[in-house]
Amino acid sequence: GKPQAGANVTKGYKGDMEVDVEPIDKPYWQSGLCPVNVHWHLGAEHYSLGEYDEAGKGPAADEKDDDHRRLAEEARLGYQCRHYDENDARFAMPYEWKHCVGMKVGETYEVHWPHSAAGSCGTVNQYQTPFYDGVFCNLDMDTLVTLGAQDIANNVGVQAQVFTIVNDETYYYPDLMRGMVVDGAMGSDIAYYTGSTTGTSRDNTICSQYSPITWQVDRKCHMVSASSFDKMCADMKAQRDDMSDDLYAHGSRVLVA
């Protein structure tokens, strides 16, 4: 089968599948790729031992919070980070969301920034929902079918970073929409591999057809303010393309072998 994504990114871990397609191993912008979408998943789709794994925890579903509860019922929860502490106000104090939908302070989310060299880079149409539209925006079907596996992995990639949301402005990052946060420890310990696109409609039996693409995943989990996410959602609403289907968390795909 094709290489899939939602992998174990723990340092030193080796997957079962031999893959002969090389990932992009430098920042995407240096390879002419630009971000064409941003979306996030409830919990982490990737697994990083000691960072986001089965020992992580988060807030219990709140009976009063209909939006979040309905979302949790519809979206599969992935792995969680280990930052959460119910006795710490940063994880417990509710935030008044104005733009994002069904989000919760204290919860873990994995943010994905799909990048493409065939996107409408540098134009008003750069960001698109669904992200498949943005990834191949400037490619016609005739060209698409001629691309080999390595061509796709060289031209399409996703950045992934895992966050626990806190109600604390110390952790405010104003430009979350533009890509992975690279700042100090953030974005410094990266796993590179080739896989597929993810989401709950794609599991180990229904392989994702967008494969192989490059994945660059931050192995560490970071705290980020709720206001950073809400600012990102406000930025998404300001795009020319309607990104409203990405203003809430999507389900996490089952970890692939």
Short mmCIF file of C-alpha atoms in Angstrom, two decimals:
data_model
loop_
_atom_site.label_atom_id
_atom_site.label_comp_id
_atom_site.label_asym_id
_atom_site.label_seq_id
_atom_site.Cartn_x
_atom_site.Cartn_y
_atom_site.Cartn_z
CA GLY A 1 0.00 0.00 0.00
CA LYS A 2 0.89 3.64 -0.04
CA PRO A 3 2.59 5.25 2.94
CA GLN A 4 0.01 6.76 5.30
CA ALA A 5 0.07 9.52 7.89
CA GLY A 6 -0.82 9.80 11.55
CA ALA A 7 2.40 8.08 12.57
CA ASN A 8 4.52 7.50 15.65
CA VAL A 9 7.04 10.37 15.58
CA THR A 10 8.87 9.40 18.78
CA LYS A 11 12.63 9.85 18.21
CA GLY A 12 14.20 6.55 17.16
CA TYR A 13 10.89 4.86 16.24
CA LYS A 14 10.96 2.92 12.96
CA GLY A 15 7.69 2.15 11.15
CA ASP A 16 6.80 -1.15 9.45
CA MET A 17 6.69 0.14 5.90
CA GLU A 18 9.75 0.54 3.72
CA VAL A 19 9.32 3.80 1.83
CA ASP A 20 11.57 4.78 -1.06
CA VAL A 21 10.22 8.32 -1.38
CA GLU A 22 12.26 11.00 0.41
CA PRO A 23 10.54 13.78 2.38
CA ILE A 24 11.49 17.46 2.11
CA ASP A 25 13.96 17.90 4.98
CA LYS A 26 14.22 21.69 5.10
CA PRO A 27 11.65 24.46 5.69
CA TYR A 28 8.98 24.31 2.99
CA TRP A 29 9.44 27.93 1.92
CA GLN A 30 13.01 27.08 0.93
CA SER A 31 11.56 24.55 -1.52
CA GLY A 32 9.04 26.99 -3.02
CA LEU A 33 5.99 25.70 -1.13
CA CYS A 34 3.47 28.00 0.54
CA PRO A 35 0.71 27.22 3.08
CA VAL A 36 -2.65 26.77 1.34
CA ASN A 37 -4.88 25.93 4.30
CA VAL A 38 -4.94 25.51 8.05
CA HIS A 39 -7.15 23.12 10.01
CA TRP A 40 -6.91 21.15 13.25
CA HIS A 41 -7.89 17.88 14.82
CA LEU A 42 -9.33 17.08 18.25
CA GLY A 43 -6.38 15.56 20.10
CA ALA A 44 -3.16 14.55 18.35
CA GLU A 45 -3.23 12.30 15.29
CA HIS A 46 0.47 11.65 15.67
CA TYR A 47 2.02 9.92 18.67
CA SER A 48 5.07 11.22 20.52
CA LEU A 49 6.00 9.28 23.64
CA GLY A 50 6.12 11.54 26.69
CA GLU A 51 4.62 14.49 24.80
CA TYR A 52 1.28 13.45 23.28
CA ASP A 53 0.41 9.85 24.04
CA GLU A 54 -2.06 7.63 25.91
CA ALA A 55 -0.94 9.09 29.27
CA GLY A 56 -2.02 12.61 28.30
CA LYS A 57 -5.24 14.11 29.61
CA GLY A 58 -7.66 16.97 29.13
CA PRO A 59 -10.97 18.40 30.35
CA ALA A 60 -13.96 16.10 30.64
CA ALA A 61 -16.83 16.90 28.28
CA ASP A 62 -18.80 19.69 29.91
CA GLU A 63 -22.54 19.04 29.99
CA LYS A 64 -23.31 22.75 29.64
CA ASP A 65 -21.06 23.28 26.64
CA ASP A 66 -23.31 21.98 23.86
CA ASP A 67 -21.03 23.05 21.00
CA HIS A 68 -18.01 21.27 22.39
CA ARG A 69 -19.97 18.19 23.48
CA ARG A 70 -21.65 17.77 20.11
CA LEU A 71 -18.30 18.20 18.42
CA ALA A 72 -16.66 15.63 20.71
CA GLU A 73 -19.44 13.16 19.90
CA GLU A 74 -18.89 13.63 16.18
CA ALA A 75 -15.09 13.95 16.17
CA ARG A 76 -12.78 11.15 17.26
CA LEU A 77 -10.45 12.32 20.05
CA GLY A 78 -6.77 11.63 19.39
CA TYR A 79 -3.88 11.51 21.86
CA GLN A 80 -3.55 14.23 24.47
CA CYS A 81 -0.64 16.20 25.88
CA ARG A 82 0.52 16.02 29.47
CA HIS A 83 0.27 19.73 30.33
CA TYR A 84 -3.32 19.68 31.60
CA ASP A 85 -3.93 20.34 35.30
CA GLU A 86 -7.55 20.82 36.38
CA ASN A 87 -6.42 22.80 39.45
CA ASP A 88 -4.51 25.35 37.37
CA ALA A 89 -6.74 28.25 36.27
CA ARG A 90 -4.92 28.51 32.93
CA PHE A 91 -6.49 25.18 31.88
CA ALA A 92 -9.85 25.66 33.59
CA MET A 93 -10.89 29.27 33.10
CA PRO A 94 -13.33 29.41 30.15
CA TYR A 95 -12.50 31.65 27.21
CA GLU A 96 -15.12 33.62 25.34
CA TRP A 97 -14.64 32.36 21.78
CA LYS A 98 -15.70 34.81 19.09
CA HIS A 99 -14.51 33.09 15.91
CA CYS A 100 -13.54 29.44 16.43
CA VAL A 101 -16.36 26.93 16.96
CA GLY A 102 -16.67 24.30 19.72
CA MET A 103 -13.15 24.79 21.11
CA LYS A 104 -12.20 24.21 24.74
CA VAL A 105 -9.50 25.52 27.05
CA GLY A 106 -7.28 22.69 28.35
CA GLU A 107 -7.91 20.47 25.32
CA THR A 108 -5.21 19.18 22.96
CA TYR A 109 -5.41 20.01 19.24
CA GLU A 110 -3.12 19.06 16.38
CA VAL A 111 -2.84 21.86 13.83
CA HIS A 112 -2.05 21.05 10.19
CA TRP A 113 -0.77 23.51 7.62
CA PRO A 114 -0.90 21.89 4.16
CA HIS A 115 1.72 23.40 1.85
CA SER A 116 2.05 23.19 -1.91
CA ALA A 117 4.27 24.40 -4.71
CA ALA A 118 1.19 24.31 -6.95
CA GLY A 119 -0.93 26.53 -4.73
CA SER A 120 -1.90 30.12 -5.55
CA CYS A 121 1.11 31.33 -3.57
CA GLY A 122 1.24 35.04 -2.88
CA THR A 123 -2.29 35.73 -4.16
CA VAL A 124 -5.62 36.40 -2.45
CA ASN A 125 -6.61 32.81 -3.27
CA GLN A 126 -3.68 31.21 -1.43
CA TYR A 127 -5.76 29.79 1.45
CA GLN A 128 -8.59 27.42 0.49
CA THR A 129 -11.08 25.08 2.14
CA PRO A 130 -11.18 22.15 1.66
CA PHE A 131 -7.40 22.03 1.51
CA TYR A 132 -7.39 19.69 -1.51
CA ASP A 133 -8.54 22.69 -3.55
CA GLY A 134 -5.57 24.77 -2.46
CA VAL A 135 -2.93 22.07 -2.80
CA PHE A 136 -3.40 21.57 -6.53
CA CYS A 137 -4.83 25.01 -7.31
CA ASN A 138 -2.51 25.71 -10.24
CA LEU A 139 -2.31 22.20 -11.67
CA ASP A 140 -4.57 20.90 -14.40
CA MET A 141 -5.59 17.24 -14.38
CA ASP A 142 -3.34 16.41 -17.35
CA THR A 143 -0.27 17.50 -15.40
CA LEU A 144 -1.46 15.92 -12.15
CA VAL A 145 -1.68 12.42 -13.61
CA THR A 146 1.89 12.61 -14.89
CA LEU A 147 3.39 13.25 -11.44
CA GLY A 148 5.40 10.45 -9.90
CA ALA A 149 5.48 9.68 -6.18
CA GLN A 150 8.67 11.62 -5.56
CA ASP A 151 7.31 14.59 -7.56
CA ILE A 152 4.32 14.79 -5.23
CA ALA A 153 6.43 14.44 -2.06
CA ASN A 154 8.73 17.22 -3.35
CA ASN A 155 5.84 19.59 -4.01
CA VAL A 156 3.20 18.86 -1.36
CA GLY A 157 3.78 18.75 2.38
CA VAL A 158 2.07 19.30 5.71
CA GLN A 159 3.43 20.94 8.85
CA ALA A 160 1.94 19.59 12.08
CA GLN A 161 2.20 21.02 15.57
CA VAL A 162 0.39 19.90 18.72
CA PHE A 163 -0.94 22.38 21.28
CA THR A 164 -2.75 22.44 24.59
CA ILE A 165 -4.96 25.53 24.78
CA VAL A 166 -4.50 27.74 27.84
CA ASN A 167 -6.30 30.86 28.99
CA ASP A 168 -3.06 32.81 29.43
CA GLU A 169 -1.86 35.66 27.22
CA THR A 170 1.79 34.78 27.93
CA TYR A 171 1.30 32.11 25.25
CA TYR A 172 -0.13 34.39 22.57
CA TYR A 173 1.15 33.90 18.99
CA PRO A 174 -0.52 36.31 16.54
CA ASP A 175 0.17 34.52 13.25
CA LEU A 176 -0.86 30.92 13.82
CA MET A 177 -2.53 30.89 10.41
CA ARG A 178 0.78 31.32 8.59
CA GLY A 179 2.41 28.08 9.71
CA MET A 180 4.18 26.18 12.45
CA VAL A 181 5.49 28.36 15.27
CA VAL A 182 9.29 28.31 15.17
CA ASP A 183 10.51 30.05 18.30
CA GLY A 184 12.94 28.67 20.86
CA ALA A 185 11.91 25.09 21.65
CA MET A 186 8.87 25.43 19.37
CA GLY A 187 9.39 23.88 15.96
CA SER A 188 12.94 22.79 16.78
CA ASP A 189 12.59 18.99 17.17
CA ILE A 190 11.02 17.85 13.91
CA ALA A 191 10.16 14.39 12.55
CA TYR A 192 10.31 14.17 8.74
CA TYR A 193 8.56 11.39 6.85
CA THR A 194 6.44 10.69 3.78
CA GLY A 195 2.80 9.81 4.37
CA SER A 196 -0.70 10.73 3.22
CA THR A 197 -3.41 13.20 4.10
CA THR A 198 -5.40 12.34 7.24
CA GLY A 199 -8.78 12.71 8.94
CA THR A 200 -11.30 10.15 10.20
CA SER A 201 -12.68 9.28 6.77
CA ARG A 202 -9.27 7.78 6.06
CA ASP A 203 -8.08 4.90 8.24
CA ASN A 204 -5.78 1.92 7.85
CA THR A 205 -8.17 0.14 5.48
CA ILE A 206 -9.28 3.16 3.44
CA CYS A 207 -5.89 4.51 2.46
CA SER A 208 -5.75 8.16 1.70
CA GLN A 209 -5.27 8.73 -2.02
CA TYR A 210 -3.13 11.81 -1.55
CA SER A 211 0.07 9.92 -1.00
CA PRO A 212 2.97 10.16 -0.60
CA ILE A 213 3.37 13.70 0.66
CA THR A 214 5.98 15.12 3.03
CA TRP A 215 5.15 15.44 6.72
CA GLN A 216 7.10 17.65 9.11
CA VAL A 217 5.87 17.11 12.67
CA ASP A 218 6.97 18.90 15.83
CA ARG A 219 7.65 16.12 18.36
CA LYS A 220 6.92 18.38 21.35
CA CYS A 221 3.57 19.60 22.66
CA HIS A 222 3.31 23.31 23.36
CA MET A 223 0.92 25.54 25.26
CA VAL A 224 -0.80 28.24 23.22
CA SER A 225 -3.36 30.83 24.27
CA ALA A 226 -7.02 30.49 23.31
CA SER A 227 -6.73 34.01 21.89
CA SER A 228 -4.08 32.75 19.41
CA PHE A 229 -6.59 30.26 18.01
CA ASP A 230 -9.42 32.79 17.97
CA LYS A 231 -7.18 35.25 16.08
CA MET A 232 -6.38 32.48 13.57
CA CYS A 233 -10.10 31.80 13.08
CA ALA A 234 -10.70 35.54 12.56
CA ASP A 235 -7.92 35.55 9.93
CA MET A 236 -9.48 32.51 8.24
CA LYS A 237 -12.84 34.29 8.04
CA ALA A 238 -11.11 37.18 6.28
CA GLN A 239 -9.90 35.03 3.35
CA ARG A 240 -11.53 35.21 -0.06
CA ASP A 241 -12.36 31.49 -0.04
CA ASP A 242 -14.98 30.34 2.48
CA MET A 243 -13.01 28.56 5.21
CA SER A 244 -15.94 28.15 7.64
CA ASP A 245 -15.70 24.34 7.43
CA ASP A 246 -12.29 24.55 9.11
CA LEU A 247 -13.24 26.79 12.07
CA TYR A 248 -13.83 23.75 14.31
CA ALA A 249 -11.76 20.69 15.18
CA HIS A 250 -11.91 17.66 12.89
CA GLY A 251 -11.76 14.07 14.15
CA SER A 252 -8.38 12.40 14.61
CA ARG A 253 -7.48 9.46 12.44
CA VAL A 254 -6.51 6.17 14.10
CA LEU A 255 -2.69 5.89 14.46
CA VAL A 256 -1.22 4.00 11.50
CA ALA A 257 1.12 1.06 11.93
#
